[in-house]
Structure formats: C-alpha cells, structure tokens
Coordinates of C-alpha atoms in Angstrom, one line a residue:
Chain A
X1 CA -57.5 144.6 -23.8
X2 CA -60.5 142.5 -24.6
X3 CA -62.2 140.0 -21.7
X4 CA -61.6 137.0 -23.8
X5 CA -60.6 134.4 -21.9
X6 CA -56.8 133.8 -21.7
X7 CA -55.4 130.5 -22.3
X8 CA -51.8 131.0 -21.8
X9 CA -49.9 129.7 -19.2
X10 CA -50.1 131.6 -15.8
X11 CA -52.9 133.5 -17.0
X12 CA -55.1 132.7 -13.9
X13 CA -52.3 134.3 -11.6
X14 CA -52.2 137.3 -13.8
X15 CA -55.9 137.3 -13.5
X16 CA -56.5 137.0 -10.1
X17 CA -54.1 139.9 -8.7
X18 CA -52.7 142.9 -10.9
X19 CA -51.8 144.9 -7.6
X20 CA -48.1 145.3 -6.6
X21 CA -47.4 144.2 -3.2
X22 CA -44.1 145.7 -2.3
X23 CA -44.6 145.1 1.7
X24 CA -42.9 141.7 1.3
X25 CA -39.9 140.2 -0.9
X26 CA -40.6 136.6 -1.4
X27 CA -43.9 135.0 -1.7
X28 CA -44.9 134.0 1.9
X29 CA -46.3 130.6 1.7
X30 CA -47.6 130.0 5.4
X31 CA -48.0 131.7 8.4
X32 CA -45.1 133.1 9.9
X33 CA -44.3 132.7 13.9
X34 CA -45.3 136.4 14.7
X35 CA -48.8 135.6 13.1
X36 CA -49.1 132.3 14.6
X37 CA -48.5 133.7 18.0
X38 CA -50.9 136.5 17.3
X39 CA -53.3 133.4 16.7
X40 CA -53.2 131.3 19.5
X41 CA -53.0 134.5 21.9
X42 CA -54.8 137.1 20.4
X43 CA -54.5 140.2 21.9
X44 CA -57.3 142.6 22.9
X45 CA -60.3 140.0 22.4
X46 CA -63.5 140.2 24.2
X47 CA -66.3 142.8 24.3
X48 CA -66.8 146.3 26.0
X49 CA -69.6 146.6 27.9
X50 CA -72.2 149.1 26.3
X51 CA -71.4 152.1 29.0
X52 CA -67.7 151.7 27.8
X53 CA -68.4 151.6 24.2
X54 CA -67.9 154.7 22.0
X55 CA -67.7 153.0 18.9
X56 CA -68.9 149.7 17.6
X57 CA -68.8 147.5 14.1
X58 CA -69.6 144.4 12.6
X59 CA -67.9 143.7 9.3
X60 CA -67.8 140.8 6.9
X61 CA -70.5 138.3 6.3
X62 CA -70.2 134.6 7.6
X63 CA -72.1 133.2 5.0
X64 CA -69.3 133.7 2.8
X65 CA -66.2 133.6 5.0
X66 CA -65.0 135.8 7.9
X67 CA -66.9 138.2 10.3
X68 CA -65.8 140.2 13.0
X69 CA -67.2 142.6 15.9
X70 CA -65.2 145.7 17.2
X71 CA -65.5 147.9 20.3
X72 CA -63.3 150.9 20.8
X73 CA -63.4 153.2 24.0
X74 CA -62.5 156.8 23.4
X75 CA -60.9 159.5 25.8
X76 CA -59.6 163.1 24.9
X77 CA -59.9 161.7 21.3
X78 CA -57.4 158.9 22.0
X79 CA -58.4 155.2 21.5
X80 CA -58.0 154.0 25.3
X81 CA -59.2 150.6 24.9
X82 CA -60.4 148.4 22.0
X83 CA -61.9 144.8 21.8
X84 CA -62.8 142.1 18.9
X85 CA -64.3 138.7 18.4
X86 CA -64.0 136.9 15.4
X87 CA -65.7 133.9 13.3
X88 CA -62.5 133.6 10.8
X89 CA -59.3 131.5 9.7
X90 CA -56.1 132.2 11.1
X91 CA -55.2 135.0 9.0
X92 CA -58.5 136.8 10.1
X93 CA -57.7 136.5 13.7
X94 CA -53.9 137.1 13.4
X95 CA -54.8 140.3 11.5
X96 CA -57.7 141.4 13.8
X97 CA -55.2 140.9 17.0
X98 CA -52.4 143.1 15.3
X99 CA -54.8 145.8 14.1
X100 CA -56.0 146.3 17.6
X101 CA -52.7 146.4 18.9
X102 CA -51.7 149.4 16.0
X103 CA -54.8 151.2 17.0
X104 CA -54.8 151.4 20.9
X105 CA -53.2 154.7 22.2
X106 CA -53.7 156.4 18.7
X107 CA -55.6 159.4 18.5
X108 CA -59.1 158.6 16.2
X109 CA -57.6 160.7 13.1
X110 CA -54.4 158.8 13.7
X111 CA -56.0 155.2 14.0
X112 CA -58.3 155.8 11.1
X113 CA -55.3 156.4 8.6
X114 CA -53.9 152.9 9.5
X115 CA -54.2 150.4 6.5
X116 CA -53.8 146.6 5.7
X117 CA -50.4 147.0 4.6
X118 CA -49.2 148.5 8.0
X119 CA -50.8 145.4 9.7
X120 CA -49.2 142.9 7.3
X121 CA -46.1 144.8 8.0
X122 CA -46.2 144.6 11.5
X123 CA -46.8 140.6 11.1
X124 CA -43.7 140.5 9.2
X125 CA -46.0 139.4 6.0
X126 CA -48.9 137.0 5.7
X127 CA -49.5 134.5 2.9
X128 CA -50.5 135.8 -0.5
X129 CA -54.1 134.3 -0.6
X130 CA -54.9 135.6 3.0
X131 CA -54.2 139.3 2.3
X132 CA -58.0 139.7 1.8
X133 CA -58.6 138.8 5.6
X134 CA -56.3 141.4 6.7
X135 CA -58.9 144.1 5.5
X136 CA -61.4 142.8 7.8
X137 CA -59.5 144.2 10.9
X138 CA -58.9 147.5 9.4
X139 CA -62.2 148.2 8.2
X140 CA -63.7 147.1 11.3
X141 CA -61.6 149.9 12.9
X142 CA -62.6 152.5 10.7
X143 CA -66.1 151.6 10.6
X144 CA -66.1 151.8 14.7
X145 CA -64.2 155.2 14.4
X146 CA -67.0 156.2 12.1
X147 CA -69.6 154.9 14.5
X148 CA -67.8 157.1 17.3
X149 CA -67.6 160.3 15.4
X150 CA -71.6 160.1 14.1
X151 CA -72.5 159.6 17.8
X152 CA -70.7 162.4 19.0
X153 CA -72.4 164.4 15.8
X154 CA -75.5 163.9 16.9
X155 CA -75.1 164.2 20.6
X156 CA -75.2 167.8 21.9
X157 CA -72.1 169.7 22.8
Chain B
X26 CA -47.1 113.2 14.6
X27 CA -50.8 112.1 14.6
X28 CA -51.7 111.5 11.0
X29 CA -55.4 111.6 10.2
X30 CA -55.6 113.0 6.4
X31 CA -55.3 109.6 4.7
X32 CA -57.9 110.7 2.2
X33 CA -55.4 113.1 1.3
X34 CA -52.4 110.7 0.8
X35 CA -50.7 107.9 2.6
X36 CA -47.3 107.1 3.1
X37 CA -45.7 104.5 0.9
X38 CA -45.4 101.1 2.8
X39 CA -42.0 99.0 3.7
X40 CA -43.4 96.1 1.5
X41 CA -44.4 98.6 -1.4
X42 CA -41.0 100.7 -1.3
X43 CA -39.3 97.2 -1.5
X44 CA -41.1 96.0 -4.1
X45 CA -40.3 98.7 -6.4
X46 CA -36.6 99.3 -5.1
X47 CA -35.1 96.7 -7.8
X48 CA -36.9 98.6 -10.8
X49 CA -34.9 102.0 -10.1
X50 CA -31.2 100.8 -11.0
X51 CA -31.2 97.3 -11.5
X52 CA -34.1 96.6 -13.7
X53 CA -34.1 100.1 -14.8
X54 CA -34.7 99.4 -18.8
X55 CA -37.0 100.7 -20.8
X56 CA -39.9 98.3 -21.0
X57 CA -40.5 98.6 -24.7
X58 CA -36.7 97.7 -25.5
X59 CA -35.0 94.5 -26.6
X60 CA -32.6 93.7 -23.9
X61 CA -32.5 91.7 -20.6
X62 CA -33.3 94.6 -18.4
X63 CA -36.0 95.7 -20.4
X64 CA -37.4 92.6 -20.6
X65 CA -37.6 92.0 -17.0
X66 CA -39.3 95.4 -16.7
X67 CA -41.7 94.7 -19.1
X68 CA -42.8 91.2 -17.3
X69 CA -42.9 93.0 -13.9
X70 CA -45.3 95.2 -15.9
X71 CA -47.4 92.5 -17.0
X72 CA -47.5 90.7 -13.7
X73 CA -48.6 94.1 -12.3
X74 CA -51.4 94.2 -14.6
X75 CA -52.3 90.8 -13.6
X76 CA -52.5 91.8 -9.9
X77 CA -54.5 94.7 -10.3
X78 CA -56.9 93.2 -12.9
X79 CA -57.4 90.6 -10.0
X80 CA -57.7 92.9 -7.4
X81 CA -61.1 94.5 -9.0
X82 CA -62.2 91.2 -11.1
X83 CA -61.1 92.4 -14.6
X84 CA -59.0 91.1 -17.4
X85 CA -55.5 92.3 -17.5
X86 CA -56.1 93.8 -20.8
X87 CA -58.5 96.2 -19.4
X88 CA -56.1 97.9 -17.4
X89 CA -54.5 101.2 -18.4
X90 CA -51.9 102.3 -16.1
X91 CA -51.9 106.5 -15.8
X92 CA -50.0 109.0 -14.0
X93 CA -52.6 109.5 -11.7
X94 CA -56.2 109.2 -10.6
X95 CA -56.5 112.3 -12.2
X96 CA -55.4 111.5 -15.6
X97 CA -57.7 108.7 -15.4
X98 CA -60.8 110.4 -14.9
X99 CA -59.5 112.8 -17.9
X100 CA -58.9 109.9 -19.9
X101 CA -62.3 108.7 -19.3
X102 CA -64.4 112.0 -20.0
X103 CA -62.1 113.2 -22.8
X104 CA -61.3 109.6 -24.3
X105 CA -65.2 108.8 -24.4
X106 CA -65.9 112.5 -25.5
X107 CA -63.1 111.8 -28.6
X108 CA -64.6 108.5 -29.3
X109 CA -68.2 110.3 -30.0
X110 CA -66.9 113.1 -31.9
X111 CA -69.1 114.7 -34.2
X112 CA -72.2 113.8 -32.6
X113 CA -73.9 115.6 -30.2
X114 CA -72.8 114.6 -26.9
X115 CA -74.0 114.6 -23.4
X116 CA -72.7 113.4 -20.0
X117 CA -74.2 113.1 -17.1
X118 CA -72.2 113.3 -13.7
X119 CA -72.8 114.5 -10.2
X120 CA -72.3 118.2 -8.4
X121 CA -70.1 116.2 -5.4
X122 CA -67.6 114.5 -7.7
X123 CA -63.9 115.4 -7.5
X124 CA -62.3 118.4 -9.1
X125 CA -60.7 115.9 -11.5
X126 CA -64.4 115.0 -12.9
X127 CA -66.0 118.6 -12.1
X128 CA -63.1 120.9 -13.9
X129 CA -62.6 118.0 -16.7
X130 CA -66.7 118.4 -17.4
X131 CA -66.3 122.2 -17.5
X132 CA -63.6 122.1 -19.9
X133 CA -65.6 119.8 -22.4
X134 CA -68.5 122.0 -21.8
X135 CA -66.6 124.9 -23.3
X136 CA -65.6 122.6 -26.3
X137 CA -69.6 122.0 -26.9
X138 CA -70.4 118.8 -24.6
X139 CA -73.6 119.0 -22.6
X140 CA -72.9 118.3 -19.0
X141 CA -75.7 117.5 -16.4
X142 CA -74.7 117.8 -12.7
X143 CA -76.9 116.2 -10.6
X144 CA -77.6 117.3 -6.9
X145 CA -77.0 115.3 -3.9
X146 CA -79.7 114.8 -1.0
X147 CA -79.2 115.8 2.7
X148 CA -76.9 112.5 3.4
X149 CA -74.5 113.3 0.4
X150 CA -76.2 110.8 -2.0
X151 CA -77.1 111.3 -5.7
X152 CA -80.5 109.6 -6.3
X153 CA -80.4 107.0 -9.1
X154 CA -84.0 108.2 -10.2
X155 CA -82.5 111.6 -11.3
X156 CA -79.9 109.6 -13.4
X157 CA -83.0 108.2 -15.1
X158 CA -84.8 111.3 -15.2
X159 CA -82.2 113.2 -16.9
X160 CA -81.1 110.7 -20.0
X161 CA -81.5 111.9 -23.4
X162 CA -80.9 110.6 -26.8
X163 CA -77.3 112.1 -26.7
X164 CA -76.4 110.8 -23.6
X165 CA -73.3 108.6 -24.1
X166 CA -71.7 108.7 -20.5
X167 CA -72.5 108.6 -16.7
X168 CA -70.0 109.4 -14.0
X169 CA -70.7 109.1 -10.7
X170 CA -68.0 108.8 -7.9
X171 CA -68.2 105.5 -5.5
X172 CA -67.1 106.9 -2.4
X173 CA -67.0 110.8 -1.8
X174 CA -63.5 111.8 -0.8
X175 CA -64.9 114.6 2.0
X176 CA -68.1 112.5 3.7
X177 CA -67.0 109.3 2.6
X178 CA -70.6 108.3 1.5
X179 CA -71.1 105.7 -0.9
X180 CA -72.9 106.3 -3.9
X181 CA -75.7 103.7 -5.2
X182 CA -73.6 102.7 -8.1
X183 CA -75.1 99.1 -8.6
X184 CA -78.7 101.1 -8.8
X185 CA -77.1 103.6 -11.7
X186 CA -75.0 100.8 -13.3
X187 CA -78.6 99.0 -14.3
X188 CA -79.9 102.1 -15.4
X189 CA -76.8 102.8 -17.5
X190 CA -77.0 98.9 -19.2
X191 CA -80.8 99.3 -19.8
X192 CA -80.1 102.0 -21.7
X193 CA -76.9 100.9 -23.3
X194 CA -74.7 104.4 -22.1
X195 CA -71.4 104.1 -20.6
X196 CA -71.3 104.7 -16.8
X197 CA -67.9 105.4 -15.1
X198 CA -67.2 105.6 -11.4
X199 CA -64.3 107.1 -9.9
X200 CA -63.5 104.8 -7.3
X201 CA -60.3 106.3 -5.6
X202 CA -61.4 106.5 -2.5
X203 CA -63.3 103.4 -2.0
X204 CA -60.6 101.0 -3.5
X205 CA -58.8 99.1 -0.8
X206 CA -61.5 100.3 1.8
X207 CA -64.4 98.5 0.6
X208 CA -64.7 95.5 -1.9
X209 CA -64.7 96.8 -5.3
X210 CA -65.3 94.8 -8.3
X211 CA -66.2 95.7 -11.8
X212 CA -68.3 92.5 -12.1
X213 CA -70.5 93.3 -9.1
X214 CA -70.7 97.3 -9.9
X215 CA -71.3 96.3 -13.5
X216 CA -69.5 99.6 -14.6
X217 CA -67.5 100.0 -17.9
X218 CA -64.8 102.4 -16.7
X219 CA -63.4 102.9 -13.3
X220 CA -60.4 105.1 -11.7
X221 CA -58.2 103.7 -9.3
X222 CA -54.9 104.8 -7.7
X223 CA -52.1 104.0 -5.5
X224 CA -51.2 106.8 -3.0
X225 CA -54.4 106.3 -1.3
X226 CA -53.7 102.8 -0.4
X227 CA -50.0 102.7 0.7
X228 CA -48.6 102.8 -2.8
X229 CA -46.6 105.8 -4.7
X230 CA -48.0 109.0 -5.9
X231 CA -48.0 109.2 -9.7
X232 CA -49.8 105.9 -10.2
X233 CA -53.3 105.4 -11.3
X234 CA -55.4 103.1 -13.6
X235 CA -58.6 103.2 -15.7
X236 CA -60.3 100.0 -16.0
X237 CA -62.2 99.9 -19.3
X238 CA -64.5 97.3 -20.1
X239 CA -63.4 95.3 -23.4
X240 CA -65.4 97.0 -26.3
X241 CA -65.7 100.1 -24.6
X242 CA -66.0 103.3 -27.1
X243 CA -62.6 105.3 -26.0
X244 CA -60.0 107.0 -27.5
X245 CA -56.6 107.8 -26.3
X246 CA -55.8 111.4 -25.0
X247 CA -52.4 111.2 -24.7
X248 CA -50.8 109.9 -27.9
X249 CA -47.1 109.0 -28.9
X250 CA -45.8 105.2 -28.9
X251 CA -48.0 102.2 -28.5
X252 CA -47.4 101.9 -24.6
X253 CA -50.6 100.6 -22.5
X254 CA -52.2 99.1 -25.5
X255 CA -52.1 102.5 -27.5
X256 CA -54.1 104.1 -24.9
X257 CA -51.6 106.0 -23.0
X258 CA -48.3 106.5 -24.7
X259 CA -45.1 107.5 -22.6
X260 CA -42.5 105.3 -21.2
X261 CA -43.9 103.4 -18.3
X262 CA -43.2 104.5 -14.6
X263 CA -42.3 100.9 -14.0
X264 CA -41.6 101.4 -10.1
X265 CA -44.7 103.1 -9.6
X266 CA -46.7 100.4 -11.4
X267 CA -45.1 97.9 -9.5
X268 CA -45.6 99.6 -6.1
X269 CA -49.2 100.2 -7.2
X270 CA -49.9 96.6 -7.6
X271 CA -48.3 95.8 -4.4
X272 CA -50.2 98.2 -2.7
X273 CA -53.5 97.0 -4.5
X274 CA -52.6 93.4 -3.6
X275 CA -51.8 94.0 0.0
X276 CA -54.9 96.3 0.3
X277 CA -57.4 93.7 -0.9
X278 CA -55.9 91.1 0.8
X279 CA -56.1 92.6 4.1
X280 CA -59.3 94.9 3.5
X281 CA -61.7 93.4 5.9
X282 CA -59.2 93.1 9.2
X283 CA -58.3 96.9 8.3
X284 CA -61.4 98.3 7.6
X285 CA -63.2 96.8 11.0
X286 CA -60.0 98.1 12.8
X287 CA -60.2 101.5 11.1
X288 CA -63.9 102.0 11.2
X289 CA -64.2 101.3 15.1
X290 CA -61.7 104.0 15.5
X291 CA -63.6 106.4 13.2
X292 CA -67.0 105.8 15.1
X293 CA -65.2 106.3 18.6
X294 CA -63.6 109.2 17.5
X295 CA -67.3 110.4 16.3
X296 CA -69.1 109.7 19.2
X297 CA -66.5 111.0 21.7
X298 CA -66.7 114.2 19.8
X299 CA -70.5 114.1 20.1
X300 CA -70.6 113.2 23.6
X301 CA -68.3 116.1 24.7
X302 CA -68.3 118.9 22.2
X303 CA -71.7 120.5 21.7
X304 CA -72.9 122.1 18.5
X305 CA -71.5 119.4 16.3
X306 CA -72.7 118.0 12.7
X307 CA -71.3 114.6 11.0
X308 CA -72.1 115.0 7.7
X309 CA -73.5 112.0 6.0
X310 CA -73.8 109.7 9.1
X311 CA -77.2 108.9 7.8
X312 CA -75.8 107.2 4.7
X313 CA -73.6 104.2 4.0
X314 CA -70.1 105.5 4.4
X315 CA -66.6 104.1 3.8
X316 CA -65.3 103.2 7.4
X317 CA -62.2 105.9 7.7
X318 CA -63.9 109.0 7.0
X319 CA -65.6 111.5 9.4
X320 CA -66.8 114.9 8.3
X321 CA -67.5 117.1 11.1
X322 CA -68.5 120.4 11.4
X323 CA -67.9 122.6 14.9
X324 CA -70.4 125.6 14.8
X325 CA -69.3 128.7 15.0
X326 CA -65.7 127.8 14.3
X327 CA -63.6 128.6 11.0
X328 CA -62.2 125.1 9.8
X329 CA -58.9 126.7 9.0
X330 CA -58.3 127.9 12.4
X331 CA -59.1 124.3 13.7
X332 CA -56.7 123.3 11.2
X333 CA -54.1 125.3 12.4
X334 CA -54.6 124.7 16.0
X335 CA -54.6 120.8 15.4
X336 CA -51.4 121.4 13.3
X337 CA -49.6 123.3 16.1
X338 CA -50.2 119.9 18.2
X339 CA -48.5 117.9 15.2
X340 CA -52.3 116.7 14.4
X341 CA -52.8 116.3 10.7
X342 CA -56.4 116.7 9.3
X343 CA -57.9 118.6 6.2
X344 CA -61.0 121.1 5.6
X345 CA -63.1 120.5 2.4
X346 CA -60.9 119.7 -0.7
X347 CA -61.5 123.3 -2.1
X348 CA -59.4 125.0 0.7
X349 CA -56.3 123.6 -0.6
X350 CA -56.4 125.9 -3.5
X351 CA -56.1 128.6 -1.0
X352 CA -59.5 130.2 -2.0
X353 CA -62.1 130.6 1.0
X354 CA -65.1 129.0 -1.0
X355 CA -66.6 126.5 1.1
X356 CA -66.8 122.7 0.1
X357 CA -68.8 122.2 -3.1
X358 CA -69.6 118.9 -1.5
X359 CA -71.2 120.2 1.7
X360 CA -73.1 122.9 -0.4
X361 CA -74.7 120.5 -3.0
X362 CA -75.8 118.7 0.2
X363 CA -77.6 121.5 1.3
X364 CA -75.1 122.5 4.5
X365 CA -75.0 126.1 5.4
X366 CA -71.7 127.9 4.3
X367 CA -71.1 128.9 7.7
X368 CA -71.5 124.9 8.7
X369 CA -69.4 124.4 5.7
X370 CA -66.8 126.5 6.3
X371 CA -66.6 124.9 10.2
X372 CA -66.2 121.6 8.8
X373 CA -63.0 119.4 9.3
X374 CA -62.5 116.2 7.8
X375 CA -60.5 113.1 9.5
X376 CA -59.6 110.4 7.4
X377 CA -58.0 107.5 9.6
X378 CA -55.8 104.6 8.4
X379 CA -54.4 101.5 9.3
X380 CA -51.4 102.8 11.7
X381 CA -53.4 105.1 13.8
X382 CA -54.3 104.0 17.4
X383 CA -57.2 104.5 20.2
X384 CA -54.4 106.4 21.8
X385 CA -54.1 108.8 18.9
X386 CA -58.2 109.3 19.0
X387 CA -57.9 110.3 22.8
X388 CA -55.4 113.1 22.1
X389 CA -57.5 114.1 19.3
X390 CA -60.5 114.4 21.0
X391 CA -58.9 116.2 23.9
X392 CA -57.2 118.6 21.5
X393 CA -60.7 119.4 19.7
X394 CA -62.2 119.9 22.9
X395 CA -59.7 122.7 24.2
X396 CA -59.7 124.1 20.5
X397 CA -63.0 124.3 20.0
X398 CA -63.7 126.3 23.6
X399 CA -60.6 128.4 22.8
X400 CA -61.8 129.4 19.4
X401 CA -65.6 129.5 20.4
X402 CA -64.6 132.0 23.3
X403 CA -63.3 134.5 20.6
X404 CA -66.1 133.9 18.1
X405 CA -68.1 136.3 17.1
X406 CA -71.4 134.3 16.0
X407 CA -71.1 132.2 19.2
X408 CA -74.0 132.5 21.4
X409 CA -72.6 131.4 25.0

C-alpha cells in the first residue's frame, strides 16, 4: 500500500499500532493497582558495588524519555541479586521493578528469554500508550546478561 | 482533594449553574423559533452577548459564540484564510501557541497557506521585532496568544498589535488563559480577533467565543442557518451561552481581588518549593505572568511520576499539555524556550484558582518534598 496520507477516520490509530496485543482483552486506560504498587514501592531498587556486579546495563536516553541502569550478580549461572535505578514515568518504574522480580533466581538463559509481554502479563496489563516503557526493563536485563557473558568469554577459565 | 489544575478546566460555580438551569426545561425553545419559550431564549442570548461584549470592551455584534476556544481559534484561522481565498496567504504565529492554533496552522499549511512560527526567548516571550521582520506582502494574519497555558507568560500583545495596525494586517490573540485572570480589553490590546472561553473561568464546557472587530474580513467555517450573524451555523447551546456570560461577568467583576489572592498563593508555592527542594527551575519567572500559573521542573525526576504520586495523595496538577495525548514528547512550549528535554520532561504545571487555600499549599509543598526525595533516590540520573 502506498504511504499516501490517509484521511479517513481512525487512520491515526491504525498507523500507530498494527501489532496484535493479546495480553490484555480490553484497552487499559490507566495504571492498575499492581502497577501502582510496583511504582510506589519498587522492588530491587539501588546499585550493586563493583565487586558484586557481574553484569551492568545502561539503556534508554533521558533526552527522549526514560533511562535506566541495571546491575546483576550471578552465581552458578543463576541471577542471585539484581538492582536498578530509573529516570522514568510510572510505567517505566513499575515494569522495571517487575522485570527484576521475574529475573531474580533464574538461570541466565532462562532470564534472557523473558519478554516485555511476560512483564506486562505479570503486572495485569499496562495502558496501551505505555507499552514502550515495558521494553526498557527487559532490554536492560538482556544487555546486563550479555555484559556478564562477554566478561566470562574474555576472562581465562 | 486539592485541585491545582485550573488552566485545564474549572468546576462550574453555583451562580453559573443557577443561571443556566432555566434554559434546560423552562426556556428550552429553539432561539430561532416564533413562540414565547423561544423568544425568552432568544432574549437571553442577546443579553449574554451584551454581557460578554462589555467584559472585553467590545460591541455585541462583534461576539460570535462557538462551541469551544478551539473552535473559535479554528474559525479565526480558517475563516480569515477563506476570506482571502485565491490569494497567496501568509500567516505569522508563534511556536508556543496552543495546539488549537498550531495544528490548525499545520492543516492550513498542507492546503497551501504559508505559515511562519516565531520562536520564544528563554523567558517564554515572543519578541515583537521578530514579527516585524517576518512580515511579507502576503501576510494577512498574525496570531499570538495573550498568556501561555503552560508557563503563564504574558505576550507583548500591544506591541504586536501596533505593528499589525501599521502594516494593515489582521491580528488575533488567543486569550483563553488570560481572560478572567488579568484585564482583557480589545480596545486597549488593539486586536482584530480574540478567542475566549467559559470553562477556564468557572463556566460550562462547550462554550467559547470569537471577538471579530467590525469590518474584519472573515468567512464562516460551519455553514447552515443564519445563527450567530451567519458566522457559525447550528442551534445555539443556550444554557452554555448563558453560563458563559454569567461566568465572564463574575470573573471580571472580582478580577482584582481574586487575582491578588491567587497570586499570593502561587508566589508562596513557588518560594517554598525553591527554599525546601534543591535543583528546581521555575520557568518564565523572569517574565510578566498571569498570577495563577507555576511551571516548575524538578531535576532528575520524570513529571508523570510526580503527577501519579500527587494523584495518590489526591492532589491534581499536570505536566506539559502534550502529555495529555499519551505521547512522551516533552512540552513544545518549554522546548521552544530552550529548556533541555530532560528539564522539560521533569516539569509540573500548577495552576491555582479562587477556591485554593494556604493550607492546601502547605500540604502540596510537603508532598512534593517527600515525592522529590523518593523519586530522586531511585533516579538513574540523580547525582547524590
């Protein structure tokens, strides 16, 4: 189809989002209680000291929205501690909190397979226009895991 | 609940509600009809037109009631463009206007109208010299808002209107945020067109007006019957028009008293935030501002996160108007002033009203101290 401007009603909605979102049935208009609880009392907030840190990630760009830092500690291939800090909207803070909850105690491979849909499902849905925020925590987690794997690759056995 | 979002909307006051009530069931007639219940509606609209005209020092025949401030802005821009149809048209506006102006200008641009958007300085003001420099032979209209909705900064309307008059160009101001908060006289301002609306001054939603100076070249946008002197077809929303007039009359009559009271509260809010929370910026504080508006950025914290914490404490405020659409675009007004994207994203607008109290300001300042501490402790860009 040509990229010509579509002047029909609802064309904007169609343009902005063609993905199928089957995680939630009805459109979510505001943050639910689970999201608000994770926002007001986020889990795993803080930083790990350099000698406790096996993987680190800095994602997002504060000049165009949210930014997040995430630290992981790994023992026996399992994430045993995880911390984050975030400059972001309630959606970014709550999804980061939930992403760290889901990751802790998992093996690196298992944690790396987590998706933003897993985070959204665990939170019972987030407003449609906040879906992009949910990517931040997962992206940071995956990058911190990669950081950890790369370090291992470089270090001698 | 502590309501600090009066630039978004205000509750309908009791006196306005009482004035509106008879026009739902008693004098319900179509103001264009022949019989008595219609004649009383017709007479009430005429009275309302007189009242609103008096409030802004205009003549009744220069007031066109519309369904909103946005509609009045549309009527002005599209109506003037239509009146000059067939000519090359250039319109000058600013980059800090409300979306009712900006998005309508963008639409006109797609239809071939040339648009110039003037920048604002760091204080949030449009420089009248830039207006002069950008005038061309094709310039037919200049539209600069009176007071900005986000910062409250008052624009140099008299200076721009002098330029417009000398050059023989029509001048419109969107005075939606100024009306009822500072004196607004079309004679003193020297404007040809002006937008005002009801729901920012304790009137109902769905009522606005465009002042059109007698003899101004403008064509209707909504066509149909001969309502509103043929300039805005559609059966009049009689209760809303009556409520608008009552709200305007009340706001203008008590303007000095209310604005001083509200201004003292606003200043107290700003001063106490500055004194007790570090790294805050008050946008536009160097400029003349309407007395109810405070635009404050809290470094290293996202505005929406502050808003939700305030909301959980039943305190209502807002971020830049862009966020209402759910986009995470930082406010175009603050960006136009050269505010960094991070500081723009960290900004909360408090807009006070006549019912606010100093106790409410106390509670709000205390809440903000706690919220700022909490969010900064988890912020990835806050340096301890």
